[in-house]
Short mmCIF file of C-alpha atoms in Angstrom, two decimals:
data_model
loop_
_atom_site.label_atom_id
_atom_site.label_comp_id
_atom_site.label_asym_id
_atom_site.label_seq_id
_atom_site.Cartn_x
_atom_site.Cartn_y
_atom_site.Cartn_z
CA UNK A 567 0.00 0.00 0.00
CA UNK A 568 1.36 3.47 -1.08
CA UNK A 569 1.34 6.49 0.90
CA UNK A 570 0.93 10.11 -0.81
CA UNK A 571 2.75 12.86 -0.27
CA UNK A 572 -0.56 15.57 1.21
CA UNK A 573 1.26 18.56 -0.52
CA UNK A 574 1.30 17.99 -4.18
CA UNK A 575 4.36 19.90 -5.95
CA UNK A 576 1.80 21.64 -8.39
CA UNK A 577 4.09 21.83 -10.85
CA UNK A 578 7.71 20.40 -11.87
CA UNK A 579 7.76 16.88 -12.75
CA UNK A 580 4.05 17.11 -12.68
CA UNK A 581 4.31 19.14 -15.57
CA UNK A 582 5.60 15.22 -17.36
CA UNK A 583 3.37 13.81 -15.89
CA UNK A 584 0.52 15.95 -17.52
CA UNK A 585 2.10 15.08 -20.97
CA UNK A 586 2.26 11.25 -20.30
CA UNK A 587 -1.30 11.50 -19.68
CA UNK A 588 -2.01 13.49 -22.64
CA UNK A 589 -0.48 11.06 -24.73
CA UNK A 590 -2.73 8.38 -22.38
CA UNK A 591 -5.63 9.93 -23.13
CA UNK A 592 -4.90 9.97 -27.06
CA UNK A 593 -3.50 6.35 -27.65
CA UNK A 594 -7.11 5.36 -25.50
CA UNK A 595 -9.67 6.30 -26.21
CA UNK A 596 -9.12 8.00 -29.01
CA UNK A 597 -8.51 5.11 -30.80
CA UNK A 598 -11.79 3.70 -28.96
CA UNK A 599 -13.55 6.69 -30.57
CA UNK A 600 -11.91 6.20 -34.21
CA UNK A 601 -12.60 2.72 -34.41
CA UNK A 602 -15.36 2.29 -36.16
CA UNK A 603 -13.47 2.69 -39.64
CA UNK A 604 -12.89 -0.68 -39.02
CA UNK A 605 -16.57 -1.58 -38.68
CA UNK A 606 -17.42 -2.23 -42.37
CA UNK A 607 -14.46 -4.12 -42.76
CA UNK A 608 -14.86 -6.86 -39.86
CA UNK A 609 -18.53 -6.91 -40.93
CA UNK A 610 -17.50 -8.25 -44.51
CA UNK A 611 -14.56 -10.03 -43.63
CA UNK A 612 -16.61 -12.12 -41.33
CA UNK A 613 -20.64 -11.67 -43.17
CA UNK A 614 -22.13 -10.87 -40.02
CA UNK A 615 -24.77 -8.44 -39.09
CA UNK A 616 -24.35 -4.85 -37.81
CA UNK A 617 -25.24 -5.48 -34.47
CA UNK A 618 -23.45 -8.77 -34.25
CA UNK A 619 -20.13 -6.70 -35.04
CA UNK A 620 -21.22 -3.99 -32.97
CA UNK A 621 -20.85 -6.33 -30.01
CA UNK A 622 -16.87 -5.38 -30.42
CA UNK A 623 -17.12 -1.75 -29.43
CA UNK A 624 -19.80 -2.41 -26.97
CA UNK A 625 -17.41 -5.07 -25.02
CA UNK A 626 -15.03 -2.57 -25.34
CA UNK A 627 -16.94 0.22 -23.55
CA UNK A 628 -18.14 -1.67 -21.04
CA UNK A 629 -14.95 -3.46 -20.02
CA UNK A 630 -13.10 0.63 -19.92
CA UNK A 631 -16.20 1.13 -17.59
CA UNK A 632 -16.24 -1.72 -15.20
CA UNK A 633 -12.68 -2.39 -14.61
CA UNK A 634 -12.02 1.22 -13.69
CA UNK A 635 -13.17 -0.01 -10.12
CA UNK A 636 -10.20 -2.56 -10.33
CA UNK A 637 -7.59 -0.10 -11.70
CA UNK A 638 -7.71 2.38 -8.60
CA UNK A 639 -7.86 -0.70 -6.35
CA UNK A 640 -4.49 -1.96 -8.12
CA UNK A 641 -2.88 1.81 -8.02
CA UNK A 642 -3.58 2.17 -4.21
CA UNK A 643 -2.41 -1.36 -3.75
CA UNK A 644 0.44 -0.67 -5.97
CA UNK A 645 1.76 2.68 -8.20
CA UNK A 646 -0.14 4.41 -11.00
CA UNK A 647 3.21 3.65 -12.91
CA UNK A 648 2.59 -0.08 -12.44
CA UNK A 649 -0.71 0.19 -13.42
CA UNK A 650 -0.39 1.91 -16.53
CA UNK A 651 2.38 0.09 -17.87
CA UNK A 652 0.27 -2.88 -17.56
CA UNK A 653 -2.65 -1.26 -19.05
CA UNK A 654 -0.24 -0.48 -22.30
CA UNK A 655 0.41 -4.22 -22.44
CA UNK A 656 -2.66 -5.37 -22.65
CA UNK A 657 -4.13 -3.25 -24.76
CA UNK A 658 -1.10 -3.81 -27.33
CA UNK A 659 -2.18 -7.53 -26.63
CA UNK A 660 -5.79 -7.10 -27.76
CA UNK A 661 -4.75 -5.18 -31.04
CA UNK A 662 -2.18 -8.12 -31.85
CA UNK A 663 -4.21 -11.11 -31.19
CA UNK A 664 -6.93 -9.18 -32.85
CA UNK A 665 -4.60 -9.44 -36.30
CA UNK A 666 -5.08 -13.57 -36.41
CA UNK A 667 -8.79 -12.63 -36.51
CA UNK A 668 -10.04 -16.28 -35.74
CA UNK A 669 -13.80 -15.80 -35.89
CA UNK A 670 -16.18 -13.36 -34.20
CA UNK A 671 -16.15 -14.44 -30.64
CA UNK A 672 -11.87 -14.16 -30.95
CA UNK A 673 -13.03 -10.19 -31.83
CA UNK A 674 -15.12 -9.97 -28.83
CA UNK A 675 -12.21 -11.23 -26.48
CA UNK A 676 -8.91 -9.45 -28.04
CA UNK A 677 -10.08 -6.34 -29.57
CA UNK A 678 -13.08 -6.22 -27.02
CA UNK A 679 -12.32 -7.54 -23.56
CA UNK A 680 -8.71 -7.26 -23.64
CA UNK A 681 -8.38 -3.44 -25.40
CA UNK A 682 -11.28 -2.36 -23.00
CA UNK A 683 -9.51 -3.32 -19.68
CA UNK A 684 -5.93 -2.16 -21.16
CA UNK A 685 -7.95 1.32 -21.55
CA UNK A 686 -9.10 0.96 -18.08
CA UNK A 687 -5.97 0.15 -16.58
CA UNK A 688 -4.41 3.18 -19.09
CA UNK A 689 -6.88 5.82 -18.71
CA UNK A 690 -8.09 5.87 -15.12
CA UNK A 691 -4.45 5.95 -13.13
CA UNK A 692 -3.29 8.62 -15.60
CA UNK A 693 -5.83 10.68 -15.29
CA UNK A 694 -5.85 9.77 -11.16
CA UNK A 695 -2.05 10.55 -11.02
CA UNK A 696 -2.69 14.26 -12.46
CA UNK A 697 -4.92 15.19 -9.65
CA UNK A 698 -2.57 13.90 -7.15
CA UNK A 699 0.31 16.23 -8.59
CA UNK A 700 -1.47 19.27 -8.84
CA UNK A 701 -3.94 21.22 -6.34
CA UNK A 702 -4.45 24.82 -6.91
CA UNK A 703 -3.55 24.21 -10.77
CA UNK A 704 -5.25 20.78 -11.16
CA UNK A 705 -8.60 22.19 -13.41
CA UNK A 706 -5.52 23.56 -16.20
CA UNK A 707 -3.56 20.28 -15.39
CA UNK A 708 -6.64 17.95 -15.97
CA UNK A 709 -8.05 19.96 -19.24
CA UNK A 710 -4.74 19.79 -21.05
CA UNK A 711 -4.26 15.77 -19.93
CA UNK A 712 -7.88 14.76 -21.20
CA UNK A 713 -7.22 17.01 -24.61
CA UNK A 714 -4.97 14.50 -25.97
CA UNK A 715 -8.17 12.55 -26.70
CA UNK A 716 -9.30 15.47 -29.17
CA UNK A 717 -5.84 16.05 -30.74
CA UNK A 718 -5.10 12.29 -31.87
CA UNK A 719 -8.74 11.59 -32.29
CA UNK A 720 -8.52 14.66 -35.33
CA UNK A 721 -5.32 12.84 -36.34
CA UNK A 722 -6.09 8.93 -35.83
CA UNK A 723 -9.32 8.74 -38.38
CA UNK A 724 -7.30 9.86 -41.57
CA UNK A 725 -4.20 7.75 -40.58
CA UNK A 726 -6.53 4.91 -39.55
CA UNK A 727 -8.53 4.54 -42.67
CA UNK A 728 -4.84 5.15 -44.64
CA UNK A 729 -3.57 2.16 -42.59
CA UNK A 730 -6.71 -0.15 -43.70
CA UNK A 731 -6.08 1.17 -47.61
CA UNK A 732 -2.42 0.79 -47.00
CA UNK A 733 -2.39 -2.57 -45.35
CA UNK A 734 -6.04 -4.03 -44.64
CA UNK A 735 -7.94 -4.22 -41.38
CA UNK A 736 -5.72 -6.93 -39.77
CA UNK A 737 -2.52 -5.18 -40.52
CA UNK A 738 -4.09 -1.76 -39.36
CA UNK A 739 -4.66 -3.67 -36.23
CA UNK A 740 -1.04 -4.18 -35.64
CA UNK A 741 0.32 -1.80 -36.44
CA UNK A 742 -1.94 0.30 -34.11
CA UNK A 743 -1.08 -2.23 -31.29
CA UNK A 744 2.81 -1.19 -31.51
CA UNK A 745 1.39 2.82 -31.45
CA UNK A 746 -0.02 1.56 -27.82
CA UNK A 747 2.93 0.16 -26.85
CA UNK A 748 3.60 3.54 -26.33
CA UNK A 749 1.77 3.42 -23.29
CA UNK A 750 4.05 1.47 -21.63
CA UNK A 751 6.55 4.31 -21.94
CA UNK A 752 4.25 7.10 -20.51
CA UNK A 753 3.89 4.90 -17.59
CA UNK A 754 7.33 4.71 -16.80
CA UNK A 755 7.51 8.49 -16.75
CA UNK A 756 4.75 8.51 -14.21
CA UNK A 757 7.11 8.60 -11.04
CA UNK A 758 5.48 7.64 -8.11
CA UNK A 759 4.91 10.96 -5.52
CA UNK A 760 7.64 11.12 -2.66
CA UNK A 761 5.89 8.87 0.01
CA UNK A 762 6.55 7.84 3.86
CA UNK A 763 6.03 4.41 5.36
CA UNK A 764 3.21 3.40 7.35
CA UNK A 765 6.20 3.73 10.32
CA UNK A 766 6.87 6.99 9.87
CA UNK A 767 3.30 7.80 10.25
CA UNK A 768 2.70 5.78 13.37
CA UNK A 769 5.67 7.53 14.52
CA UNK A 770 4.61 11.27 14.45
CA UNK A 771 1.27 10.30 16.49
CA UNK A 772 2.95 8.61 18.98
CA UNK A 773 5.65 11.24 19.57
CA UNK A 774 3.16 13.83 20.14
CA UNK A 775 3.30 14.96 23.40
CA UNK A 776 -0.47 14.03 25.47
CA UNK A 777 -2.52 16.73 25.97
CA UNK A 778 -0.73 19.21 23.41
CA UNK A 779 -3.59 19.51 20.86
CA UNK A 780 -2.35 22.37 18.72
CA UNK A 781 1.57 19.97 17.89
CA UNK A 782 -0.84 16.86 17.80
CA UNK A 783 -3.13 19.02 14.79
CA UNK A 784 0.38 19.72 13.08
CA UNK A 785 1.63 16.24 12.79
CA UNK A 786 -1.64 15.36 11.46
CA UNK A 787 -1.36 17.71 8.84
CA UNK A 788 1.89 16.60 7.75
CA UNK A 789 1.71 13.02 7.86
CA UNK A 790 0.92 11.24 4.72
CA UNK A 791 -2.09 10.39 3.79
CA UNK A 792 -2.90 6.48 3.85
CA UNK A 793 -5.67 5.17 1.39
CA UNK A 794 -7.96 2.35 1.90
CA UNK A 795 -7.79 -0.55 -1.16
CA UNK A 796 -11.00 0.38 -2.33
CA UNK A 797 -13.72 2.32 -0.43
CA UNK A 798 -17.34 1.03 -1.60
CA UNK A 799 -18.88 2.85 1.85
CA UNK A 800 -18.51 6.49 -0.33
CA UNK A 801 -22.07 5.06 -1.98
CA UNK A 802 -23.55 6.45 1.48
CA UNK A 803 -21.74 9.98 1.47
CA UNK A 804 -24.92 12.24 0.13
CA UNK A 805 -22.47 14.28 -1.70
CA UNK A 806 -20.67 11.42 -3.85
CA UNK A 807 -24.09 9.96 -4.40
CA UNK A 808 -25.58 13.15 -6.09
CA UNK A 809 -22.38 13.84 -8.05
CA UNK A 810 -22.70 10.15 -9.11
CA UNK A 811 -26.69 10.72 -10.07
CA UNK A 812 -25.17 13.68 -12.23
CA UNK A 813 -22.73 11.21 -14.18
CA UNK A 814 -25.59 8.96 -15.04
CA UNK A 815 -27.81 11.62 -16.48
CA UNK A 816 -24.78 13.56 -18.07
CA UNK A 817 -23.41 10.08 -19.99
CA UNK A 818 -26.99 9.66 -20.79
CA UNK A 819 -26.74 12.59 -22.88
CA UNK A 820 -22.72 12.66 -23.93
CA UNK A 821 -22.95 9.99 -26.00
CA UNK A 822 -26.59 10.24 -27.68
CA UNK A 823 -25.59 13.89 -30.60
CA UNK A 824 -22.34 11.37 -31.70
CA UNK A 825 -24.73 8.88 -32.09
CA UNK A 826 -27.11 11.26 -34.43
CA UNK A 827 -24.97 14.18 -35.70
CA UNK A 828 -24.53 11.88 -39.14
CA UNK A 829 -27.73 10.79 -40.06
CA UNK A 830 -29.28 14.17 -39.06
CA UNK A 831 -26.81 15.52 -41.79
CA UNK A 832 -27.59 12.85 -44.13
CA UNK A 833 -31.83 13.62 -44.03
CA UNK A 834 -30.94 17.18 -44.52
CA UNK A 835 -29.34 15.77 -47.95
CA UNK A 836 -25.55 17.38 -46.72
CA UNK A 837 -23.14 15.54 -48.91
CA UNK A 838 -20.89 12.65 -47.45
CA UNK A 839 -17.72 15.01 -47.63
CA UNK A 840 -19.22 17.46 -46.03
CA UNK A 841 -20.69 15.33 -43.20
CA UNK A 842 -17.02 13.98 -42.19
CA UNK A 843 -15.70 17.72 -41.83
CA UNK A 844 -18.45 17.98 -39.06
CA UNK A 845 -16.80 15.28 -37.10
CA UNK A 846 -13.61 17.45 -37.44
CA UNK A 847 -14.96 20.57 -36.39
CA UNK A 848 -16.21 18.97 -33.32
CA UNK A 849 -12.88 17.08 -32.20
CA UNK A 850 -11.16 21.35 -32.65
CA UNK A 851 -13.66 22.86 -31.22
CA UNK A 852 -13.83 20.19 -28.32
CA UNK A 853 -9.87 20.76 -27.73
CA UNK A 854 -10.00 24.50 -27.88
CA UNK A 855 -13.01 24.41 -24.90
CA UNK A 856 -11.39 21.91 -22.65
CA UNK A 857 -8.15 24.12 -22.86
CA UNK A 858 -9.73 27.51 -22.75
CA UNK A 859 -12.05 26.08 -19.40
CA UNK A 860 -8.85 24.70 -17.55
CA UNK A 861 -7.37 27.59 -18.13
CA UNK A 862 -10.17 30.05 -16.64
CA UNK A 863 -10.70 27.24 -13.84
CA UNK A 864 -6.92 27.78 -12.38
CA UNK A 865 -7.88 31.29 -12.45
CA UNK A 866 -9.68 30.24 -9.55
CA UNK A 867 -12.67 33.32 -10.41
CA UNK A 868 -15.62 30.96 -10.34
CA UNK A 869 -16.24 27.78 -7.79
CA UNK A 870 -15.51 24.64 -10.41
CA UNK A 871 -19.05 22.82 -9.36
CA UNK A 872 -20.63 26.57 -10.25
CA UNK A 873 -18.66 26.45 -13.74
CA UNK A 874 -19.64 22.70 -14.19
CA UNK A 875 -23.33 24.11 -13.94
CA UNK A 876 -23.10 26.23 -16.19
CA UNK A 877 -21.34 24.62 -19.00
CA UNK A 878 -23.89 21.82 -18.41
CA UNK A 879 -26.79 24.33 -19.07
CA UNK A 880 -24.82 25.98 -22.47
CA UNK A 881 -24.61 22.14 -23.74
CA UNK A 882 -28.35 21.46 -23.27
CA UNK A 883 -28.94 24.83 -24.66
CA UNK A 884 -27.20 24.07 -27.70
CA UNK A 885 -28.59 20.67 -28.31
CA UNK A 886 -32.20 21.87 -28.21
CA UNK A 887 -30.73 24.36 -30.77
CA UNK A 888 -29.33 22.13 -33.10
CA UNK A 889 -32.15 20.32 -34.37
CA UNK A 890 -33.46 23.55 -35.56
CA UNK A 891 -30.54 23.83 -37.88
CA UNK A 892 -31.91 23.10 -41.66
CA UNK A 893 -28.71 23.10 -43.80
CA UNK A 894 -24.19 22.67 -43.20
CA UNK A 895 -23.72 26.05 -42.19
CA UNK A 896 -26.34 26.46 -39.59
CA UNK A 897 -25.52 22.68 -38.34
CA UNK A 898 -21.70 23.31 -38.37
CA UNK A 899 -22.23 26.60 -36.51
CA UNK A 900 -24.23 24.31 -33.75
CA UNK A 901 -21.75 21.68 -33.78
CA UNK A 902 -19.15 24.07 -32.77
CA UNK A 903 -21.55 25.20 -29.94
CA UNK A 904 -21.96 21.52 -28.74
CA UNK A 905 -18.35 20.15 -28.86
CA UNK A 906 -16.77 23.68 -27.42
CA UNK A 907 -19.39 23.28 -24.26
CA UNK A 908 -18.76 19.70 -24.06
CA UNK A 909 -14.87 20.21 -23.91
CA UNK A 910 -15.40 22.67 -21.09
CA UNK A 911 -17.42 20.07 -19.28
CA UNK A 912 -14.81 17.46 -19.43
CA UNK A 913 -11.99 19.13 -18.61
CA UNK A 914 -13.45 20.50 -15.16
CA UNK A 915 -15.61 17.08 -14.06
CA UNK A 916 -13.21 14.97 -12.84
CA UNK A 917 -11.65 18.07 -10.75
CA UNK A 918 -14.98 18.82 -8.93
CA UNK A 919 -15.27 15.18 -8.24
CA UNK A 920 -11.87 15.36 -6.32
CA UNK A 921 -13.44 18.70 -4.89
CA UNK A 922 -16.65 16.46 -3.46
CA UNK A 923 -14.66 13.36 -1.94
CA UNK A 924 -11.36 15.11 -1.16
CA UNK A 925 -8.11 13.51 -2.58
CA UNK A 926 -7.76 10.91 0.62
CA UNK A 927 -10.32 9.08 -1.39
CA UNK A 928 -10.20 10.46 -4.60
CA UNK A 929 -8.93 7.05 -6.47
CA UNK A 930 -11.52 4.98 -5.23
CA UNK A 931 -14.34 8.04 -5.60
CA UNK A 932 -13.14 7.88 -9.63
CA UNK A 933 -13.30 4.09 -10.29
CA UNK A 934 -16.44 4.19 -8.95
CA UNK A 935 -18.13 7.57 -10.38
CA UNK A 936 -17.27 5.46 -13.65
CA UNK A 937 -18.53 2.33 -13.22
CA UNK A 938 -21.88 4.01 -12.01
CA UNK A 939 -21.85 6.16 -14.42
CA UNK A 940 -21.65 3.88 -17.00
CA UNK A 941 -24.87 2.61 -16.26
CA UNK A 942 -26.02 5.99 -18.83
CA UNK A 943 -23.40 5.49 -20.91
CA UNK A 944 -25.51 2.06 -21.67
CA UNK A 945 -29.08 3.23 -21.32
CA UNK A 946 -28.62 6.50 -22.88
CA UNK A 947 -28.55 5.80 -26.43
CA UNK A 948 -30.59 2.74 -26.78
CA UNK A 949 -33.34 5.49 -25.07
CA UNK A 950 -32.67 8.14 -27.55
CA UNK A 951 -32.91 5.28 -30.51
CA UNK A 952 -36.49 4.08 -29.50
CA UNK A 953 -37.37 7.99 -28.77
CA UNK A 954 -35.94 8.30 -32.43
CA UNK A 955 -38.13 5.18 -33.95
CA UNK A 956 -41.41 6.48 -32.37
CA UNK A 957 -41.35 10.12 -33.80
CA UNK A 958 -39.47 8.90 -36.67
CA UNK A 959 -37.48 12.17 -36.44
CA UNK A 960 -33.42 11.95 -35.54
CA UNK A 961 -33.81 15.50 -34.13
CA UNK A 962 -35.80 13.76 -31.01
CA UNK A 963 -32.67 12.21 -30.01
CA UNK A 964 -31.29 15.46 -29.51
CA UNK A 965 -33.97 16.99 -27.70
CA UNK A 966 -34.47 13.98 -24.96
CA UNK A 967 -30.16 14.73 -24.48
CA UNK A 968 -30.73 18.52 -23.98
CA UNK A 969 -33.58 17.83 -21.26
CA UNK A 970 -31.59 14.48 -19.30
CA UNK A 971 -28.53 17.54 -19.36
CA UNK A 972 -30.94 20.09 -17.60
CA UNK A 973 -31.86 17.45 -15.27
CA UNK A 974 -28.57 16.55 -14.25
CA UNK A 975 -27.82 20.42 -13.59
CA UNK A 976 -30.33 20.45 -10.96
CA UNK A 977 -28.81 17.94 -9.06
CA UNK A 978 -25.37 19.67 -9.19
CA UNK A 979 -27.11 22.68 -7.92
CA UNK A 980 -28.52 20.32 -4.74
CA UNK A 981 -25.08 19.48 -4.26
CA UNK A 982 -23.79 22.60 -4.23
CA UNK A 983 -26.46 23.65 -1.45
CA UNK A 984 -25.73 20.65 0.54
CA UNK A 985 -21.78 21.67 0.65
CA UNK A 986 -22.74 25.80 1.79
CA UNK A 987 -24.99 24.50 3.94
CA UNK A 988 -22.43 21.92 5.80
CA UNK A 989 -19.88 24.44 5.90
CA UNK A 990 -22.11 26.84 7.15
CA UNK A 991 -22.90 24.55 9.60
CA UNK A 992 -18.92 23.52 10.40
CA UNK A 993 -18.14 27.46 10.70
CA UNK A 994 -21.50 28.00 13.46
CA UNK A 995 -19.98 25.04 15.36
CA UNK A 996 -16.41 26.07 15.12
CA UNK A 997 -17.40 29.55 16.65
CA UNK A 998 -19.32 27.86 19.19
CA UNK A 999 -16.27 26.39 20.24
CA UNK A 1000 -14.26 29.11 20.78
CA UNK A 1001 -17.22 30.86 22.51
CA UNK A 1002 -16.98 28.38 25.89
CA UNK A 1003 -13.22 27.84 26.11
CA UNK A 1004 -11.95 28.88 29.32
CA UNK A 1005 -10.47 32.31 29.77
CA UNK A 1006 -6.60 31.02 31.26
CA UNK A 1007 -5.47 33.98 32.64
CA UNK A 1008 -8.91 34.58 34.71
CA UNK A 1009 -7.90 31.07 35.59
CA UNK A 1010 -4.84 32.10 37.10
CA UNK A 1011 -5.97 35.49 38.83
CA UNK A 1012 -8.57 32.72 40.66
CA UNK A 1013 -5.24 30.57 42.15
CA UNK A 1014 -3.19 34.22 42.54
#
């Protein structure tokens, strides 16, 4: 079990450690996000249905989702470095074995299972290990880490489909495997935080002279902090459990105008050409908020949950927008609304979650936000399809999005009332305190 340092250097080496998990973020799930160039090409290759060879990127999802739980178990038991490195191994793994291309089922456990938990094991301690090396500048530090998803995503789907051209799906599939090895090598760079044993800890309690409260506070403060393997009892902190409510509702909604954007374009009658340079204007766009939002976050001007709030409502603002748009400029123009809104939203959510749970239990608060929130990442767009089917209008799946999104920004608001009203609460009784300590040197005049 690792203990962390409690003041994090907020800069230095953290500044590395930012760009490993940049380049995390990129060889993740951006190639999770670009893989369905090779969608068409399994499906012939093996004549199955659509939603047979769906089954692939749906293993995939859920496995990044679930194990998440599992990799901040593994980096409290162990380092983020370890588990990283490991995560870059097996995710090279599912890309190689995925080249032999057996039969279907050998796709659902290589390029599924195994590139699904290698994502997990990737994705969650790099983005964990960011938030333990920065504090007043972790909102900049976390926007510029989860970026590397848009910049390789508006790289990876030209190279991709060049790669399948070049040398067919199977080769594609290798060669991307040896881009993940990659991984491996960001993980080494992740270098543990400076950390005292267990000992040492025990140590500065039990030197602490009895009955000296203000030394006793002081060692307290300065010891490191010891996490628990995995703490499932955050489920009854009302805080964690109304940010988690939020993630349900927001994945609901994050992965439903994706989903929709194309065929919307396509019933307009927007040409093919012009339809692909939408996906590209929402990957820029996307990069530019989450950069521009970190930035203003380390400013420090607004709370983050308050900012969170409000980028939420500007994204369900412009999805109920969109739909109104009736040819490629008008659709572009709320396209660029949606993915710069959406940007500032991720680059700020995982630092208010670290906000609600503290950083003491801020690895096991993430693996679990994400495995409960993928429970909307799964029901969301299944919803917004039979929505879609029963008005028999695309732009309904963008409407039932905006409203889950306005939804979820009333519970951020509850938990933003809960937290003023504890700390109101924690100031009264602090005050109260003070109020009946005993006066010392009336004490003394008494015995004079």
């Amino acid at each position: 079990m690792q203990a962390k340092d409690s003041n994090p250097p907020d800069g230095g080496y953290g500044w590395v450690v930012v760009v490993s998990a940049f380049m995390v973020m990129g060889l993740t799930v951006a190639v999770l996000k670009t893989f369905g160039l090779f969608f068409v090409e399994i499906q012939q290759h093996f004549d199955e249905l659509a939603s047979t060879t769906s089954w692939i990127t749906s293993v995939t999802i859920a496995v990044f989702h679930l194990g998440a739980p599992v990799a901040s178990s593994l980096c409290v038991q162990y380092t983020h470095r370890t588990v990283v490195i490991t995560g870059g191994l097996l995710a090279f793994s599912g890309m190689v074995l995925g080249y032999f291309g057996l039969n279907m089922v050998w796709m659902y456990a290589t390029t599924g299972f195994l590139q699904g938990l290698g994502i997990s094991f990737s994705w969650t301690p790099a983005i964990s290990i960011v938030s333990h090396y920065f504090s007043k500048k972790r909102a900049l530090a976390n926007a510029i880490a989860s970026a590397g998803e848009c910049a390789f995503a508006f790289t990876f789907g030209p190279f991709f489909q060049w790669l399948i051209s070049q040398y067919g799906w199977k080769g594609a599939l290798l060669i991307i495997g040896g881009i993940q090895l990659n991984i491996c090598v960001c993980g080494v760079l992740m270098r543990p935080l400076a950390s005292s044993c267990l000992l040492e800890a025990s140590l500065c309690e039990t030197e602490t002279p009895p009955g000296n409260g203000a030394s006793r506070i002081d060692k307290e403060d300065k010891s490191p902090i010891v996490h628990k393997t995995f703490n499932w009892m955050l489920v009854r902190r009302p805080e964690f459990v109304l940010y988690a409510i939020f993630g349900i509702l927001a994945a609901m909604s994050f992965f439903v105008p994706p989903l929709f954007l194309v065929p919307l374009s396509y019933s307009l009658g927007i040409d093919e050409a012009w339809t692909a340079s939408l996906l590209s204007i929402l990957a820029m766009v996307d990069f530019g908020g989450r950069l521009l939002c970190g930035w203003y976050a380390n400013l420090h001007v607004t709370k983050t949950i308050h900012l969170l709030a409000m980028t939420i409502t500007l994204i369900s603002t412009s999805l109920m927008l969109l739909p109104l748009a009736n040819n490629y400029l008008s659709l572009a123009i709320f396209t660029g609304f949606y993915g710069f809104f959406f940007g500032t939203t991720v680059a700020i959510h995982i630092t208010v979650l670290a906000d609600v749970v503290g950083m003491r239990e801020f690895d096991s608060a993430l693996g679990l936000f994400m495995l409960i929130r993928s429970t909307g990442g799964f029901v969301g767009p299944p919803l917004a399809g039979l929505i879609v089917d029963m008005a028999g209008d695309y732009r309904a799946g963008f409407y039932m999005a905006g409203a889950t999104l306005v939804l979820s920004a009333g519970f951020l608001v509850i938990l933003d009332r809960l937290q003023e009203r504890k700390k109101r609460g924690s100031q009264t009784k602090t005050k109260t305190e003070k109020s009946t300590l005993p006066y010392p040197s009336l004490h003394l005049l008494k015995h004079q």
